[in-house]
Structure formats: structure tokens, C-alpha cells
mmCIF file of C-alpha atoms and ligand atoms in Angstrom:
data_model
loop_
_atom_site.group_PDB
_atom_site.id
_atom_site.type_symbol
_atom_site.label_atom_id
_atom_site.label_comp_id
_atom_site.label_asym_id
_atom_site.label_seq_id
_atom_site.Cartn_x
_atom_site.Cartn_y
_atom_site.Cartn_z
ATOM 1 C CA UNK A 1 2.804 56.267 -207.126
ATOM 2 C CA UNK A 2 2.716 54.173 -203.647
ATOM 3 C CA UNK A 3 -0.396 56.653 -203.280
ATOM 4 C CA UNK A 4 -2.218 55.703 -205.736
ATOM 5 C CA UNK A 5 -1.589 52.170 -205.251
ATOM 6 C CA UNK A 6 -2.865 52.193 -201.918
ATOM 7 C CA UNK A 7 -5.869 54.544 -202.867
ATOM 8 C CA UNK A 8 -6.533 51.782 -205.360
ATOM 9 C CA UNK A 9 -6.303 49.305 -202.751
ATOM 10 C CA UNK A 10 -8.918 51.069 -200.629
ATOM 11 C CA UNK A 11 -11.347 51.716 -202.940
ATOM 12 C CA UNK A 12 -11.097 48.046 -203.710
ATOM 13 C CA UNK A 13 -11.549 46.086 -199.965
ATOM 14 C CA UNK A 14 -14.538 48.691 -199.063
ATOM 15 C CA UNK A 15 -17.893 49.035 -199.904
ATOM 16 C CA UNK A 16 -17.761 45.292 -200.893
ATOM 17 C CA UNK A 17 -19.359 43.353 -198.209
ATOM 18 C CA UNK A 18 -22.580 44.629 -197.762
ATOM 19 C CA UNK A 19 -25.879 42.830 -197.504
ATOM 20 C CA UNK A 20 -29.338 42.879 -197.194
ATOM 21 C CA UNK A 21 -31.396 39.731 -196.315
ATOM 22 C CA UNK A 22 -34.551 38.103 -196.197
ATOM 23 C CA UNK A 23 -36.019 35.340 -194.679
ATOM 24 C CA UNK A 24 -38.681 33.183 -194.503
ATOM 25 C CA UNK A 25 -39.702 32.500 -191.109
ATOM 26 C CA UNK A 26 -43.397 32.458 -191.900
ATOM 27 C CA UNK A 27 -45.289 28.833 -191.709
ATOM 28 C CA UNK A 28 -43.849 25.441 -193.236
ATOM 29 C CA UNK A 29 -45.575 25.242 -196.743
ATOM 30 C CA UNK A 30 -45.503 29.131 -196.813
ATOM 31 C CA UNK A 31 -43.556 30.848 -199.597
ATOM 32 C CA UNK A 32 -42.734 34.265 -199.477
ATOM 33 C CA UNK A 33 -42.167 36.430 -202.904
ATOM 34 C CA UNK A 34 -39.685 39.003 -202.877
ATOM 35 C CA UNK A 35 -38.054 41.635 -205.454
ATOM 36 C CA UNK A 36 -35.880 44.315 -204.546
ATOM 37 C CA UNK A 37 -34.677 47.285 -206.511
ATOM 38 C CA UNK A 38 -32.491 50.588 -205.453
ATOM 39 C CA UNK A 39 -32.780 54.435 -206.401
ATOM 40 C CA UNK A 40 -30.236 53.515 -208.988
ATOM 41 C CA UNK A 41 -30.137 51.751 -211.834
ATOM 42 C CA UNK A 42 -30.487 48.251 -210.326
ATOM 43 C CA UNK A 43 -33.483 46.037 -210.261
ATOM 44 C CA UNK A 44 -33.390 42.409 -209.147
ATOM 45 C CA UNK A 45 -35.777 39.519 -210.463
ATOM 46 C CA UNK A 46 -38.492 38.277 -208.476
ATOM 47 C CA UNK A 47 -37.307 35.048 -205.752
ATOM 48 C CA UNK A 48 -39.572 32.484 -204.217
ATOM 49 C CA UNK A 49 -38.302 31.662 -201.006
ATOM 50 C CA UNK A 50 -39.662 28.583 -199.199
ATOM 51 C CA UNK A 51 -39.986 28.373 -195.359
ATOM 52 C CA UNK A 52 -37.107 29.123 -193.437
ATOM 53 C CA UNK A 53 -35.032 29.806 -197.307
ATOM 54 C CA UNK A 54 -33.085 32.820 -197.454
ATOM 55 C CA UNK A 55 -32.055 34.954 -199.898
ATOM 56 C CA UNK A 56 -29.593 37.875 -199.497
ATOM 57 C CA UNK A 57 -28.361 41.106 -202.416
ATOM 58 C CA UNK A 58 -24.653 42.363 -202.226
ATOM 59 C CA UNK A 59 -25.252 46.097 -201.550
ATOM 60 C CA UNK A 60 -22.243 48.143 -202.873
ATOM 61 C CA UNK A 61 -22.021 51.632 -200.961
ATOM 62 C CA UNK A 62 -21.420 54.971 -203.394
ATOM 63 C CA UNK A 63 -19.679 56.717 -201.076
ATOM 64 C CA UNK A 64 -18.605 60.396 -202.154
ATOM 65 C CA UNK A 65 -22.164 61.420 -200.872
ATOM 66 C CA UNK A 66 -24.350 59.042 -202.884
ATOM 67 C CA UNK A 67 -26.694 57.396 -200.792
ATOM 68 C CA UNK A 68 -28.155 53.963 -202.202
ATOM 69 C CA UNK A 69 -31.476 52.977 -200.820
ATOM 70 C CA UNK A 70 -32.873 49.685 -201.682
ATOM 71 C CA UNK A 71 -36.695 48.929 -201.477
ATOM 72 C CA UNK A 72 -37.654 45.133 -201.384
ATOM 73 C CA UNK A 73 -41.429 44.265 -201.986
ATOM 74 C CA UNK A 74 -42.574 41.008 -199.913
ATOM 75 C CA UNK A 75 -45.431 39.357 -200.513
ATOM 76 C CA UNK A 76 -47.169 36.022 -198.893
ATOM 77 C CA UNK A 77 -50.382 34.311 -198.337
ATOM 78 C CA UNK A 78 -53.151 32.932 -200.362
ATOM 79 C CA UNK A 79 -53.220 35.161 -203.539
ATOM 80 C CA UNK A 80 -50.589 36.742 -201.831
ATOM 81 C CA UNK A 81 -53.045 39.048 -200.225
ATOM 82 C CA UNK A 82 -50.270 40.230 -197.662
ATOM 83 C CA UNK A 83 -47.804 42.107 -198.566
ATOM 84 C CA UNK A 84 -45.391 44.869 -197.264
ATOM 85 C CA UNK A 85 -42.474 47.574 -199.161
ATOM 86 C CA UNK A 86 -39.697 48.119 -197.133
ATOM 87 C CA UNK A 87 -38.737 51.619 -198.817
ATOM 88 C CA UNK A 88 -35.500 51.458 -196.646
ATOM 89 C CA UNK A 89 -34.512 48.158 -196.416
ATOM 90 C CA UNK A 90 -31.008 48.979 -196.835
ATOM 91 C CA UNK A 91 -29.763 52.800 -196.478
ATOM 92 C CA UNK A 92 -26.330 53.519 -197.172
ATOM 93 C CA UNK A 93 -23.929 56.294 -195.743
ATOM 94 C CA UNK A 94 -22.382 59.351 -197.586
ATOM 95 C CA UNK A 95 -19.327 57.867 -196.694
ATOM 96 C CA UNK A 96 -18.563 53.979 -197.547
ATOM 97 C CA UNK A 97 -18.972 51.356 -195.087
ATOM 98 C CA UNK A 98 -18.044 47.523 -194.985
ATOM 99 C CA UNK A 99 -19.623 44.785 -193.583
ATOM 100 C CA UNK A 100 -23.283 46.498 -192.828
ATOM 101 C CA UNK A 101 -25.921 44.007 -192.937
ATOM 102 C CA UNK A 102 -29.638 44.217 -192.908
ATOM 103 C CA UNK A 103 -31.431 40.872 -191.996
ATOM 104 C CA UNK A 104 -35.529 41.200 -192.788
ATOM 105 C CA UNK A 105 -37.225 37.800 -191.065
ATOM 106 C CA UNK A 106 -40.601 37.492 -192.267
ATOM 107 C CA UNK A 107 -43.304 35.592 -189.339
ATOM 108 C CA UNK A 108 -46.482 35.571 -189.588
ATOM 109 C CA UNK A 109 -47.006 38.677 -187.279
ATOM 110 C CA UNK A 110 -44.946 40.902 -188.769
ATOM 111 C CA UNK A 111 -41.297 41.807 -190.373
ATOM 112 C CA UNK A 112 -38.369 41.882 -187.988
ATOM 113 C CA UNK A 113 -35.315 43.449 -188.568
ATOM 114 C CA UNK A 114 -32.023 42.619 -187.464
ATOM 115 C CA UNK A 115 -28.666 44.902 -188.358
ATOM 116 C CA UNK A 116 -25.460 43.737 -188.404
ATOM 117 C CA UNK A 117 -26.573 40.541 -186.398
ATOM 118 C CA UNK A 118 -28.322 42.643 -183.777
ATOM 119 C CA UNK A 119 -32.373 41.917 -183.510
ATOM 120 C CA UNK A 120 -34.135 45.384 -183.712
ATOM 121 C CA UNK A 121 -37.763 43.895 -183.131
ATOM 122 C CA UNK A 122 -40.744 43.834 -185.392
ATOM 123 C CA UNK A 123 -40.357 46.958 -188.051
ATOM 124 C CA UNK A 124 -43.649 46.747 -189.848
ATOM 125 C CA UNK A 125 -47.008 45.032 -190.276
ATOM 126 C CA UNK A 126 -48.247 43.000 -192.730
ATOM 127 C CA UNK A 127 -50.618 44.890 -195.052
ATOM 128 C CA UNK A 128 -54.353 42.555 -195.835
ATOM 129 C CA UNK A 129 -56.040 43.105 -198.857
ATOM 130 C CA UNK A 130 -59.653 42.652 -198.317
ATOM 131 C CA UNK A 131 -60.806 40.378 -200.942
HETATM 132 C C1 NAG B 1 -24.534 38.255 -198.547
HETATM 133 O O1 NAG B 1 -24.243 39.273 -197.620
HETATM 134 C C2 NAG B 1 -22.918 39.317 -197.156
HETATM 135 C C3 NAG B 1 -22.812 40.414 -196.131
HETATM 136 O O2 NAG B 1 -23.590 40.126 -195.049
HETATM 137 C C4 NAG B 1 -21.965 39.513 -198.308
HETATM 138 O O3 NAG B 1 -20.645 39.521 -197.856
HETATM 139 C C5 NAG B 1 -22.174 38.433 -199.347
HETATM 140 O O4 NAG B 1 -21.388 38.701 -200.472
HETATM 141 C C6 NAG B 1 -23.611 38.292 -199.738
HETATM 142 N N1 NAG B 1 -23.782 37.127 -200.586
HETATM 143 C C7 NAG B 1 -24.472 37.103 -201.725
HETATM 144 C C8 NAG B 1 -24.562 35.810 -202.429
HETATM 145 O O5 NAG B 1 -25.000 38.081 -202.176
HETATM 146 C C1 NAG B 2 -41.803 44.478 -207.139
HETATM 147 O O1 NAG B 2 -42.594 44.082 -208.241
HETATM 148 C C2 NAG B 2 -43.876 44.693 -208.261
HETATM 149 C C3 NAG B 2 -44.678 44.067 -209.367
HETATM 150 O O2 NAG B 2 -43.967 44.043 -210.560
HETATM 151 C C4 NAG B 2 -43.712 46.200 -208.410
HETATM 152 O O3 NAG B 2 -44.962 46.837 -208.398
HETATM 153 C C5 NAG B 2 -42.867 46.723 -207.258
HETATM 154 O O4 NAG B 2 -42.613 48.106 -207.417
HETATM 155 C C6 NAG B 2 -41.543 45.965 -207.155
HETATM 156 N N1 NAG B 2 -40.876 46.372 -205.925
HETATM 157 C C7 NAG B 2 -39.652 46.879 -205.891
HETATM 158 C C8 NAG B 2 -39.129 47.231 -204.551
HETATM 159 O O5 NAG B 2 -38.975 47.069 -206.891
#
């Protein structure tokens, strides 16, 4: 009984806290467009952030061998001609974790990624449609 109670317990502090993040860091004046989605079921609306705005998904971990992966599409500019899809903005284990974070800062050159706090450097280009 104490067993299951404390099984209970564990499967209810982990795989709680996890994140994914983006930010605006691009120009004042510049907004940045952003919808995210995962290999399961969930799909989140599009956001407008404005400069230096962030906006940030609690990512739940499977665990048990189910790997979420959550795509985000960003998009900026005039008729938001650049854009970028992080397929793997946030990966999860096969086993549950707590507390993983993945910070995307959007600049003007590029999208940066930090995890867990830690800056990883620029990750990916913007991509220009020729109009
Ligand atoms: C944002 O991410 C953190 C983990 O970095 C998480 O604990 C928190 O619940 C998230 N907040 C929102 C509003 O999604
Ligand atoms: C974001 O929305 C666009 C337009 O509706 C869609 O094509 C794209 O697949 C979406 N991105 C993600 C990661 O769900």
C-alpha cells in the first residue's frame, strides 16, 4: 500500500516542469509569430510575441519509452517572409525528466538556443522567401 502511495507520488512531482521557450529578441517594433505542436495529439494556437515578449509551453515527458517531440514554426518580417521550423525544439527522453528547459531567442541573425539556462549558440538560419 505505502508502495503504491509513493509510486503515486512519483509519477506525480516528475515530468511536470518542463519547458520550451521563445523569445523575441529580434528589433523593437518586430513581432515574431509562433505555433507549436508535438507528435501527439497536442497543437497550440498561434502567439504574437512583441520585442523582447516571451512565451513558453509546459512540456510533459511520456516516459515508459514515448518520446514527445515538439516542432514550433516562427515566423517574422514584412509579410513574414522569414521564417524557420524547429522540428526538435523540445525532445524528450524514454525515461522522464524534470526541470529540462529549451530557451529559442529569436535575433535578427539567426535562432539561438539555450538548454537548461546554458547558451548553445546560434542553431539555425532564418529561411527568405524571395518575393
Ligand atoms: C514555463 O516553463 C517552466 C520550466 O522552465 C515550467 O515550470 C512552467 O510551468 C512553464 N510555464 C508556463 C506558463 O507554461
Ligand atoms: C504552424 O502553422 C502553420 C500554418 O497553419 C502550419 O503550416 C505549420 O505546420 C504549423 N507548425 C507547427 C509546428 O505546428
Amino acid at each position: 500500500m505505502n508502495y503504491l502511495i509513493f509510486l503515486l507520488v512519483i509519477a506525480m512531482c516528475s515530468g511536470l516542469n518542463e519547458g520550451c521557450e521563445v523569445q523575441n529578441q529580434l528589433n523593437p517594433g518586430s513581432a515574431l509569430k509562433v505555433n507549436c505542436s508535438s507528435n501527439k495529439i497536442h497543437v497550440e494556437g498561434l502567439h504574437e510575441l512583441k520585442f523582447n515578449e516571451k512565451y513558453n509551453i509546459t512540456v510533459r515527458e511520456l516516459g515508459m519509452g514515448n518520446k514527445i517531440v515538439w516542432r514550433c514554426t516562427l515566423r517574422h518580417g514584412d509579410k513574414v517572409k522569414s521564417s524557420q521550423t524547429i522540428w526538435r525544439a523540445y525532445r524528450g527522453a524514454s525515461q522522464m525528466r524534470s526541470g529540462e528547459k529549451r530557451s529559442w531567442i529569436d535575433r535578427v541573425d539567426g535562432i539561438y538556443l539555450e538548454k537548461n539556462d546554458k547558451a548553445k549558440g546560434l542553431e539555425h538560419h532564418w529561411i527568405v522567401a524571395k518575393q
